[in-house]
Short mmCIF file of C-alpha atoms and ligand atoms in Angstrom, two decimals:
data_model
loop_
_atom_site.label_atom_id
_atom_site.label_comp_id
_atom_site.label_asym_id
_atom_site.label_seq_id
_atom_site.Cartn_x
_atom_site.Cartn_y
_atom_site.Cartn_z
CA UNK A 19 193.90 116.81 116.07
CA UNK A 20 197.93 116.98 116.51
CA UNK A 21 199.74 116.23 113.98
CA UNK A 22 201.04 112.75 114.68
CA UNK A 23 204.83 111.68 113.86
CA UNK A 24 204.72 109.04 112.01
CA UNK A 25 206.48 105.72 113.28
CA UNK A 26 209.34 106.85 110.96
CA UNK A 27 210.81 109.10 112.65
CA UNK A 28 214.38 110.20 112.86
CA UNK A 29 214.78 107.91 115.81
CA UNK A 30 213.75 104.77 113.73
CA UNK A 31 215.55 105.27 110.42
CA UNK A 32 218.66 105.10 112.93
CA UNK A 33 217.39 102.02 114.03
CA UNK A 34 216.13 100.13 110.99
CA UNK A 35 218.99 98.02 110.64
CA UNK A 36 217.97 96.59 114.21
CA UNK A 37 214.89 95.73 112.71
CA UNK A 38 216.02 94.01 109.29
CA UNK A 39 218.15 92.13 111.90
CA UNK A 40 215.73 90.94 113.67
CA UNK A 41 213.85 90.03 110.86
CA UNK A 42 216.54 88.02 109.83
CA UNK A 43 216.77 86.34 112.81
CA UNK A 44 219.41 87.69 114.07
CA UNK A 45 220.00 86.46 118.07
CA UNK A 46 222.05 89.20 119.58
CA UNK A 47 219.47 91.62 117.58
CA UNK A 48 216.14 89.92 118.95
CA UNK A 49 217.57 90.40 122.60
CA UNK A 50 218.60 93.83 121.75
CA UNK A 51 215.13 94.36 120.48
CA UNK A 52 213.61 92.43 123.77
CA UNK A 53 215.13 95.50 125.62
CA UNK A 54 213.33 98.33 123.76
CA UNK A 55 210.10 96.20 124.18
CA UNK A 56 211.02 96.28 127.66
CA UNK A 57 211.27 100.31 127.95
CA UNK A 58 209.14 102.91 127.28
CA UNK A 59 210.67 106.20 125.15
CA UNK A 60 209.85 107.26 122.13
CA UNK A 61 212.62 105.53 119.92
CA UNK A 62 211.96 102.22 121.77
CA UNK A 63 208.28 102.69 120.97
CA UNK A 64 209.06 103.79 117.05
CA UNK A 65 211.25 100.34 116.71
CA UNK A 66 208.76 98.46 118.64
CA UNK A 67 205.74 99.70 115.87
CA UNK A 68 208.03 98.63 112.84
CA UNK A 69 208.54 94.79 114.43
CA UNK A 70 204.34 95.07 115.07
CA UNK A 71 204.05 95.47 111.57
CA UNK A 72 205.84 91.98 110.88
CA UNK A 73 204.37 90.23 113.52
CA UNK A 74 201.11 88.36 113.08
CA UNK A 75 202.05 84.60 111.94
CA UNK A 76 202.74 82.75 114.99
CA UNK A 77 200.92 80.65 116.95
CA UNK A 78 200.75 82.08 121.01
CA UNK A 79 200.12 79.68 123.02
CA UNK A 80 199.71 80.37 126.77
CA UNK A 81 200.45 78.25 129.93
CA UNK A 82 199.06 79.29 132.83
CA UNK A 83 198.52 77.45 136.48
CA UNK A 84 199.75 77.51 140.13
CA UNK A 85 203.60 77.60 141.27
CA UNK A 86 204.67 73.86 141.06
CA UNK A 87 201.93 72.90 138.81
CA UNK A 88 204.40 71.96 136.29
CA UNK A 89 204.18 74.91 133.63
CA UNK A 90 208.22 75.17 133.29
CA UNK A 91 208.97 71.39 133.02
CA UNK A 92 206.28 71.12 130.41
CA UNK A 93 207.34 74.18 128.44
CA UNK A 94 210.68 71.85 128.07
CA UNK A 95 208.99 68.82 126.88
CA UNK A 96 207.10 70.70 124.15
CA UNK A 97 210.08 72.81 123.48
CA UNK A 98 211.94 69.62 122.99
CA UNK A 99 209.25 67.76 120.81
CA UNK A 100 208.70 71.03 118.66
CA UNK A 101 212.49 71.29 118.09
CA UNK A 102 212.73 67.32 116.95
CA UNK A 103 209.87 68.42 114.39
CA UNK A 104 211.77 71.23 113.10
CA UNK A 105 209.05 73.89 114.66
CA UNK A 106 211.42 77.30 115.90
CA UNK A 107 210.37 77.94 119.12
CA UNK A 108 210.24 80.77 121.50
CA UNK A 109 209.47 80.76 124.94
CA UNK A 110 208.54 84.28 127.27
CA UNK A 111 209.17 83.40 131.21
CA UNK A 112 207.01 85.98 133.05
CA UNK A 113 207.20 85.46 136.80
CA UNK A 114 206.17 88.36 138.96
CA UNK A 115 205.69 86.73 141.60
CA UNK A 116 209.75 85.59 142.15
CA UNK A 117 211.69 88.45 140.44
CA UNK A 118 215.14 86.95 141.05
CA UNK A 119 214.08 83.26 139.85
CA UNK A 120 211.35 84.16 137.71
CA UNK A 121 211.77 81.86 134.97
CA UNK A 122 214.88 80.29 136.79
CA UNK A 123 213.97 76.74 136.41
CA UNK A 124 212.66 77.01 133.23
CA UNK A 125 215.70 78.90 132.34
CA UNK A 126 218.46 76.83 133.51
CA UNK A 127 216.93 73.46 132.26
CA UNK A 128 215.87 74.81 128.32
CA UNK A 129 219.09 76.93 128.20
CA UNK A 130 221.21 73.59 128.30
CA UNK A 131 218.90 73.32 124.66
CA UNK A 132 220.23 77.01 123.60
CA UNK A 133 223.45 76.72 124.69
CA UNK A 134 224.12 73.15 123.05
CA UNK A 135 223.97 75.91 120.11
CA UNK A 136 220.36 75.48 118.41
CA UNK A 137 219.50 78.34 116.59
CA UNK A 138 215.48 77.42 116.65
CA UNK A 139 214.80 78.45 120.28
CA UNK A 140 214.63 81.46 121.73
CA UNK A 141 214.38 82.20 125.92
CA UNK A 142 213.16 85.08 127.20
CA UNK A 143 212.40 85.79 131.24
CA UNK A 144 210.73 88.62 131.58
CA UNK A 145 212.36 91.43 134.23
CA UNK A 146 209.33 92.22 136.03
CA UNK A 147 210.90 94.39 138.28
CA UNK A 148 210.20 98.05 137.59
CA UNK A 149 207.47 97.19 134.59
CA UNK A 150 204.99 98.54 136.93
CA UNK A 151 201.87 98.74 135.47
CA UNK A 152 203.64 97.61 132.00
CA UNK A 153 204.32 93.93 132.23
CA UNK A 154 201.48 92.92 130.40
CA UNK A 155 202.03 95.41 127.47
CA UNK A 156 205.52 94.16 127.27
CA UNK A 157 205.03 90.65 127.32
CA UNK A 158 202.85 91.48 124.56
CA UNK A 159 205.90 93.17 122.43
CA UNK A 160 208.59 90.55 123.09
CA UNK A 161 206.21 88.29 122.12
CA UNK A 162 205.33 90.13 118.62
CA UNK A 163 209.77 90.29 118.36
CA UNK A 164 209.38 86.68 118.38
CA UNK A 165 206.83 86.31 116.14
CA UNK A 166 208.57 88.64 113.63
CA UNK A 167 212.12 86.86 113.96
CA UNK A 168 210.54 84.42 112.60
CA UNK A 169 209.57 81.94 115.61
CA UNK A 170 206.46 79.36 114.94
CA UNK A 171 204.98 79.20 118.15
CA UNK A 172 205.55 81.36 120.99
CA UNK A 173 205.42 79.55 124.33
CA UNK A 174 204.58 82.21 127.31
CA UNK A 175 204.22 80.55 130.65
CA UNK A 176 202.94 82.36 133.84
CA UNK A 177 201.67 82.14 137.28
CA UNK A 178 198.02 81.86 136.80
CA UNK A 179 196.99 84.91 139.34
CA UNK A 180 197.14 88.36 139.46
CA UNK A 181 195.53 90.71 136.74
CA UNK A 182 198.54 91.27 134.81
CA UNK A 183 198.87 87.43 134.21
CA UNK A 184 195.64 87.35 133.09
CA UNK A 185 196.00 90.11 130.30
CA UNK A 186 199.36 88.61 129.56
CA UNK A 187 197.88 84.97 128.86
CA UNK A 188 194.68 86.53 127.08
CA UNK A 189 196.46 87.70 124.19
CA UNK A 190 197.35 84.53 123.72
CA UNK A 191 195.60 82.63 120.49
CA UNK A 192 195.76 78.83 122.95
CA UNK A 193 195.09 79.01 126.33
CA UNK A 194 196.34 75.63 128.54
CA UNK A 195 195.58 75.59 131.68
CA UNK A 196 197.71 72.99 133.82
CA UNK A 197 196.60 71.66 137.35
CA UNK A 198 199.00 68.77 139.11
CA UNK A 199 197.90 66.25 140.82
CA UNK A 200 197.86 66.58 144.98
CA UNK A 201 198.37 70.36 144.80
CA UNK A 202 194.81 70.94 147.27
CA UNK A 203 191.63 69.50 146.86
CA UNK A 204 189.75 73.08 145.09
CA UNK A 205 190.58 72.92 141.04
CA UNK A 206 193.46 74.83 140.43
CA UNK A 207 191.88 76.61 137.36
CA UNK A 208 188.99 77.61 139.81
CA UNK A 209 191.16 78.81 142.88
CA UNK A 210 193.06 81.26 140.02
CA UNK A 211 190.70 82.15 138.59
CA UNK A 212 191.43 81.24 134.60
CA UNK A 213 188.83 77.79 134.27
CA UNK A 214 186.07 80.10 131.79
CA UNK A 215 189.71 80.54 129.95
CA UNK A 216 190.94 77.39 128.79
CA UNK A 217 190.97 76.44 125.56
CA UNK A 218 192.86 73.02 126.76
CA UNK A 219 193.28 71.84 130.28
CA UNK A 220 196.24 69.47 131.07
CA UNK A 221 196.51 67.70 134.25
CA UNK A 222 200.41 67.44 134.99
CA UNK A 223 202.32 64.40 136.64
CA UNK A 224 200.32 61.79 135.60
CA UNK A 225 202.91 59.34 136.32
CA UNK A 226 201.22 60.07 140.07
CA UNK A 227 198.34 57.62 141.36
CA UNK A 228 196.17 60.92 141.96
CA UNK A 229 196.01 62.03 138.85
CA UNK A 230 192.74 60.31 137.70
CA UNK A 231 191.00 62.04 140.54
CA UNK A 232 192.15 65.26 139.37
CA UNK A 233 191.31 64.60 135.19
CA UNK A 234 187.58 63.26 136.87
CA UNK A 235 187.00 66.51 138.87
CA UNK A 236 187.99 68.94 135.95
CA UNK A 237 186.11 67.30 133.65
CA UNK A 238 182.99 67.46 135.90
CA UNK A 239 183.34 71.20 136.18
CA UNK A 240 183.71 71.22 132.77
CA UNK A 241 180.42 69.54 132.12
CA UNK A 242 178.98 71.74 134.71
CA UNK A 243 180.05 74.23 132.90
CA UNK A 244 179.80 73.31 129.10
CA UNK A 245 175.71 73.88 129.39
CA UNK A 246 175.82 77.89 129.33
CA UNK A 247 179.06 77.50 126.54
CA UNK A 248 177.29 76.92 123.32
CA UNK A 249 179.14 79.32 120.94
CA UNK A 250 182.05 77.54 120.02
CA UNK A 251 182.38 74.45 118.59
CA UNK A 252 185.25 73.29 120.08
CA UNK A 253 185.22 71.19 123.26
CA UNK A 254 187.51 72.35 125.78
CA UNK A 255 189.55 68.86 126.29
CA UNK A 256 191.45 67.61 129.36
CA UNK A 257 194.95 65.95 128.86
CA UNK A 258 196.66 64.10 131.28
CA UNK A 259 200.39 64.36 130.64
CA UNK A 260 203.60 63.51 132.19
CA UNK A 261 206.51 65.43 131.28
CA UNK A 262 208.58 63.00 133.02
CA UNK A 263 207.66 59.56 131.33
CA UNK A 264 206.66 61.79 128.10
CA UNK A 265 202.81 60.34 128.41
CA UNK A 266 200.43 62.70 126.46
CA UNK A 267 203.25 65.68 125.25
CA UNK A 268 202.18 63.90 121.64
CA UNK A 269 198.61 64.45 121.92
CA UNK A 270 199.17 68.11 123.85
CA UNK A 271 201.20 69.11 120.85
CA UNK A 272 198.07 67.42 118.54
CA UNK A 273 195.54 69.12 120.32
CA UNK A 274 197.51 72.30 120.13
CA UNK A 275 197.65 72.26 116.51
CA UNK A 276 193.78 70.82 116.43
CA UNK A 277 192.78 74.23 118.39
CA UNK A 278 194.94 76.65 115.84
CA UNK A 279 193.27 74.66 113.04
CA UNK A 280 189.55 75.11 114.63
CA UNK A 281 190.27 78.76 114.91
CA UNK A 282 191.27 79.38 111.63
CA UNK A 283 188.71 77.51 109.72
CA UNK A 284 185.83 78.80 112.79
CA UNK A 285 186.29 82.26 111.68
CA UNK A 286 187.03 82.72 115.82
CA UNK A 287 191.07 83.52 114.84
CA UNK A 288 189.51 87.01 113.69
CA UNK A 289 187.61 87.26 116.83
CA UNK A 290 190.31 86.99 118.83
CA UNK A 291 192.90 88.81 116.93
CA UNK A 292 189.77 91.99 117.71
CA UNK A 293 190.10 90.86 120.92
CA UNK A 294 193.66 90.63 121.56
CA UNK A 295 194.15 93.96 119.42
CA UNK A 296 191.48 96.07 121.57
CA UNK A 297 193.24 94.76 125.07
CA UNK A 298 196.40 95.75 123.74
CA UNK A 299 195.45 99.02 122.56
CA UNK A 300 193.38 100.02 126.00
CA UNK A 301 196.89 98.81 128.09
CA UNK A 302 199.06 100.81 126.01
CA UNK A 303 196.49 103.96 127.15
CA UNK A 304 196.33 102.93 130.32
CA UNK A 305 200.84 103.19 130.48
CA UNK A 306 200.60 106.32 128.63
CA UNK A 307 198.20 107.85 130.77
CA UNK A 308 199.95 107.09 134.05
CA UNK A 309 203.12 107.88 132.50
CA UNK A 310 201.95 111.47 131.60
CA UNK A 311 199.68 111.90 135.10
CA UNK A 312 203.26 111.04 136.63
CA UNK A 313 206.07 112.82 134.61
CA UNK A 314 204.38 116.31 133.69
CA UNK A 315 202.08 116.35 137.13
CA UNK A 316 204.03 115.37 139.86
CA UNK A 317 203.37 119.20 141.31
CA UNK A 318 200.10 118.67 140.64
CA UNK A 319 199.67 115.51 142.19
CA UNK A 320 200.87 117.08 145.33
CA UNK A 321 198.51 120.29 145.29
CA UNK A 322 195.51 117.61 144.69
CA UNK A 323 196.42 115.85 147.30
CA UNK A 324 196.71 118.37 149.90
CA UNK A 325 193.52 119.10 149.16
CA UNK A 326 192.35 115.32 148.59
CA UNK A 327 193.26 115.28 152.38
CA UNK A 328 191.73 118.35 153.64
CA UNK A 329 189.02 116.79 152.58
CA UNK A 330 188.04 119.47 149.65
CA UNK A 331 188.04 116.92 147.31
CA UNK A 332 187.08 113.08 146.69
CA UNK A 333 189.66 111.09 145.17
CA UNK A 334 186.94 110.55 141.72
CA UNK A 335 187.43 114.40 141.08
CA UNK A 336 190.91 114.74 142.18
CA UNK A 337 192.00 112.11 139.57
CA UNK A 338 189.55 113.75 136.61
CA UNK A 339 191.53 117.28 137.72
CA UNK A 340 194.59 115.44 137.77
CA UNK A 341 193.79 114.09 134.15
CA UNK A 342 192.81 117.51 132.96
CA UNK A 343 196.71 118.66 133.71
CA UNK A 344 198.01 115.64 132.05
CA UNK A 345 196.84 116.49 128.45
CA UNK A 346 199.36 117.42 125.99
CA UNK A 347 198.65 121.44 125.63
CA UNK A 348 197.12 121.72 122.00
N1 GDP B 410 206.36 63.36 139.02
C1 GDP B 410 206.42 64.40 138.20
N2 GDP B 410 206.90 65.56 138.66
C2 GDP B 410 206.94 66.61 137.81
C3 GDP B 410 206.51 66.51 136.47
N3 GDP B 410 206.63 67.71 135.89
C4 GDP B 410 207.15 68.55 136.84
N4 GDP B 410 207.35 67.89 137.99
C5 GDP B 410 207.90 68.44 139.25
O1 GDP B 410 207.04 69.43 139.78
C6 GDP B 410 207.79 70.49 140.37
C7 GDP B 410 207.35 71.82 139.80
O2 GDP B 410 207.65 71.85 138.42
P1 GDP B 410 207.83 73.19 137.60
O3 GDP B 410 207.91 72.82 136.18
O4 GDP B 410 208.95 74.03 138.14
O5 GDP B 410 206.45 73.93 137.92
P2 GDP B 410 205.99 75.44 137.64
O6 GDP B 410 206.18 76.20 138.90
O7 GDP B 410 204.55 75.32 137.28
O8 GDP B 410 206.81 75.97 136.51
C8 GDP B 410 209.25 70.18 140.09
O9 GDP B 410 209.82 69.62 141.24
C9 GDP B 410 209.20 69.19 138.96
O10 GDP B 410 210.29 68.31 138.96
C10 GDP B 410 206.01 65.24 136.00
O11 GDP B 410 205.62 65.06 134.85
N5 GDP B 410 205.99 64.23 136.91
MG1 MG B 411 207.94 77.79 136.33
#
């Protein structure tokens, strides 16, 4: 094997003071830090290893559904409720699906919170523009800057479809699902895919006459389902909540703390951590790989495909020729 540099290098005793800022809680220095966990480079990576290293007490918690379910008017609510119990609180926007307003509503309604000058809350929207292939591993690193600044539970919110959203809200150690009333007769967990992952399910607007209908069908899928499920000893609950009128935010934020508790005392918070720490490490591969495949063998590439077309070769052995060139030279 190649030697390999150790994370500190000459790029990251430069940078430590980021770190110890960030560890401090320093604003200015988590958004700075944000940025690196945002790029790729070797210095970026070398700071983003150090803040890995102090990551590991928060509690992720994941909101996932449909556009309009209710996600970023929730993620308020709680924010607001945490805040009022002195929790710190930071929230990741990831929107792929609208990169200019990704996050916007969220954004402009909990910023009036940040701006009115409270320290304990932290907003992040992810730029998903250009993370190709990356989002998910980034998510994952602003989330672990949060974590090490010092923020008790890390709020991400995303669309519920898409692969990337579903790595993103799998490393999470809570899983909500939320479905709103009169969004289409299928369940909204189904139709994205993510019902098997809830931990919670929360039916939004309840303060609408449909959402009784909607809390009766989940929980018959859920019963449905529940037969095959006997591993875990928690019961996947459904909330009905209403961020408007503030109906059930009290027993979301109960039931949050309930499912952090389970885990802990199940022995399951280790099985996820494995979990969490295996997808992590096979999409940080997967960027390197295409990152080498497309820097050093852009020639390459080319030549393969020429002959990809001319039908010499089948894509299968093109790409294990193109992976061949990729390899560092030993
Ligand atoms: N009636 C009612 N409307 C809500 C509630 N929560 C959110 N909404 C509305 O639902 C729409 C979508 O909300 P939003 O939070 O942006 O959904 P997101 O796309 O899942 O983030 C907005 O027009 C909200 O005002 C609620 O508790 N009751
Ligand atoms: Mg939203």
């Amino acid at each position: 094997m190649r030697p390999v540099a150790e994370p500190h290098g000459a790029a990251a005793v430069d940078a430590l003071p980021l770190v110890a800022e960030v560890l401090a809680g320093n604003r200015k220095s988590v958004a700075r830090m944000m940025n690196h966990a945002e790029t790729t480079g070797d210095a970026s990576r070398a700071l983003i290893a150090e803040v890995h290293r102090h990551a590991g007490r928060a509690h992720i918690v994941g909101l996932t559904g449909v556009p309009g379910s209710g996600k970023s008017t929730m993620v308020r609510a709680l924010a607001q409720r945490l805040r009022a119990a002195d929790c710190r609180v930071g929230i990741v926007a990831v929107d792929p699906s609208s990169p200019f307003s990704g996050g916007a509503v969220l954004g402009d309604r909990v910023r009036m919170l940040e701006l009115s000058g409270d320290p304990g809350i932290f907003i992040r929207s992810m730029a998903t523009r250009g993370a190709l292939g990356g989002l998910a591993r980034a998510t994952h690193d602003v989330v672990d800057v949060l974590d090490a600044a010092g923020y008790d539970i890390v709020l991400i919110e995303t669309v519920g479809v898409g692969q990337d959203e579903v790595d993103i809200i799998q490393a999470a150690h809570s899983i909500v699902v939320v479905s709103a009333p009169g969004l289409g007769d299928e369940i909204q967990a189904i139709k994205a895919g993510v019902l098997e992952i809830a931990d919670i399910h929360v039916v939004s607007k309840c303060d609408r006459p449909e959402a009784s209908e909607t809390v009766a069908d989940l929980k018959g899928m859920l019963h449905l389902g529940a037969t095959g499920d006997g591993e875990s000893s928690w019961r996947v609950p459904v909330i009905a909540t209403s961020a408007q009128s503030g109906v059930g935010m009290d027993a979301l934020i109960a039931t949050l703390t309930a499912h952090r508790d389970h885990l802990r005392d199940s022995g399951e918070l280790e099985a996820r951590r494995r979990r969490i720490a295996e997808m992590r490490i096979l999409k940080a591969a997967e960027e390197i790989i295409r990152e080498r495949v497309l820097k050093g063998g852009r020639e390459t590439l080319d030549r393969l495909l020429d002959r990809a077309l001319g039908g010499e070769l089948d894509p299968h052995s093109a790409a294990l020729q193109l992976l061949d060139g990729a390899h560092p030279k030993r």
